[in-house]
Protein backbone atom coordinates (compact mmCIF):
# COMPACT_ATOMS: atom_id res chain seq x y z
CA UNK A 1 102.45 87.32 75.93
CA UNK A 2 102.42 90.98 76.89
CA UNK A 3 103.99 93.00 79.67
CA UNK A 4 102.17 96.11 80.87
CA UNK A 5 104.98 98.61 81.35
CA UNK A 6 103.02 100.92 83.67
CA UNK A 7 102.69 99.67 87.24
CA UNK A 8 99.06 100.79 87.59
CA UNK A 9 98.01 98.97 84.41
CA UNK A 10 99.90 95.90 85.63
CA UNK A 11 98.05 95.99 88.95
CA UNK A 12 94.72 96.35 87.13
CA UNK A 13 95.58 93.38 84.93
CA UNK A 14 96.53 91.28 87.96
CA UNK A 15 93.34 92.07 89.87
CA UNK A 16 90.73 92.73 87.18
CA UNK A 17 92.20 91.23 83.98
CA UNK A 18 91.88 94.75 82.54
CA UNK A 19 93.33 93.94 79.13
CA UNK A 20 91.90 90.46 78.55
CA UNK A 21 88.45 90.23 80.14
CA UNK A 22 85.63 90.85 77.66
CA UNK A 23 83.78 93.42 79.81
CA UNK A 24 86.77 95.77 79.60
CA UNK A 25 87.00 95.64 75.80
CA UNK A 26 85.07 98.93 75.58
CA UNK A 27 87.61 100.78 77.76
CA UNK A 28 90.06 102.91 75.72
CA UNK A 29 93.79 102.17 76.16
CA UNK A 30 93.16 98.48 76.78
CA UNK A 31 94.16 95.69 74.44
CA UNK A 32 90.53 94.55 74.29
CA UNK A 33 89.48 97.97 73.04
CA UNK A 34 92.21 97.89 70.38
CA UNK A 35 91.09 94.43 69.25
CA UNK A 36 87.44 95.55 69.10
CA UNK A 37 88.29 98.71 67.11
CA UNK A 38 90.59 96.80 64.75
CA UNK A 39 87.90 94.23 64.05
CA UNK A 40 85.37 97.01 63.41
CA UNK A 41 87.76 98.71 60.98
CA UNK A 42 88.25 95.44 59.10
CA UNK A 43 84.48 94.96 58.81
CA UNK A 44 84.02 98.57 57.69
CA UNK A 45 86.49 97.92 54.87
CA UNK A 46 84.40 95.00 53.67
CA UNK A 47 86.13 92.22 55.58
CA UNK A 48 84.43 89.72 57.84
CA UNK A 49 83.27 90.69 61.31
CA UNK A 50 85.75 88.84 63.50
CA UNK A 51 85.01 90.75 66.70
CA UNK A 52 83.67 87.80 68.72
CA UNK A 53 86.43 85.47 67.58
CA UNK A 54 89.18 88.05 68.20
CA UNK A 55 87.91 88.83 71.70
CA UNK A 56 87.66 85.10 72.46
CA UNK A 57 91.29 84.61 71.40
CA UNK A 58 92.32 87.58 73.53
CA UNK A 59 90.54 86.22 76.58
CA UNK A 60 91.69 82.61 76.23
CA UNK A 61 95.08 82.77 74.48
CA UNK A 62 96.82 86.00 75.50
CA UNK A 63 98.70 86.13 78.78
CA UNK A 64 99.99 89.28 80.44
CA UNK A 65 103.03 88.99 82.66
CA UNK A 66 102.86 91.46 85.54
CA UNK A 67 105.93 90.50 87.56
CA UNK A 68 107.37 93.50 89.43
CA UNK A 69 110.87 92.90 88.01
CA UNK A 70 109.44 93.45 84.50
CA UNK A 71 107.02 96.30 85.15
CA UNK A 72 108.53 99.77 85.39
CA UNK A 73 107.46 102.46 87.80
CA UNK A 74 105.07 104.98 86.19
CA UNK A 75 105.76 103.67 82.70
CA UNK A 76 109.56 103.67 82.84
CA UNK A 77 111.56 100.56 81.99
CA UNK A 78 112.68 98.18 84.69
CA UNK A 79 116.27 96.94 84.35
CA UNK A 80 114.97 93.65 82.91
CA UNK A 81 112.60 95.24 80.38
CA UNK A 82 115.23 97.76 79.26
CA UNK A 83 117.70 94.94 78.58
CA UNK A 84 115.02 93.01 76.67
CA UNK A 85 114.20 96.07 74.55
CA UNK A 86 117.89 96.57 73.72
CA UNK A 87 118.28 92.91 72.76
CA UNK A 88 115.15 93.08 70.62
CA UNK A 89 116.41 96.20 68.84
CA UNK A 90 119.84 94.66 68.23
CA UNK A 91 118.66 91.35 66.81
CA UNK A 92 115.11 91.51 65.49
CA UNK A 93 114.77 91.25 61.73
CA UNK A 94 111.76 91.09 59.40
CA UNK A 95 111.70 89.36 56.02
CA UNK A 96 108.97 88.75 53.49
CA UNK A 97 108.07 85.33 52.08
CA UNK A 98 110.92 85.57 49.57
CA UNK A 99 113.45 86.36 52.30
CA UNK A 100 113.78 90.03 51.37
CA UNK A 101 114.44 92.35 54.29
CA UNK A 102 111.53 94.44 55.43
CA UNK A 103 111.25 97.47 57.69
CA UNK A 104 112.45 97.00 61.26
CA UNK A 105 109.86 95.55 63.63
CA UNK A 106 108.20 97.70 66.24
CA UNK A 107 108.05 96.68 69.87
CA UNK A 108 105.29 98.89 71.19
CA UNK A 109 106.11 100.91 74.24
CA UNK A 110 109.84 100.88 74.14
């Protein structure tokens, strides 16, 4: 689940599926583009080419929530998203497989 913070990106996701539809995966600043570039970097480093699989997961498994109470105006937080970011920052913890604390998690865009 993702929430586009900018109202114009949210509108484009609602009407065009900007971040999840395969045709938009070549458009910079979209999640599809990031997935495509990440898969290409993995393949360039000698890993498998997972581009098709990753884009299929993006299109079929990822959901963007574009409710107006969550999307801020011109990229600013809404009251709901600001409270969620504060709660995330206050309580989110990362640990490795042995239970050792890791670096704090990053919630992109907040």
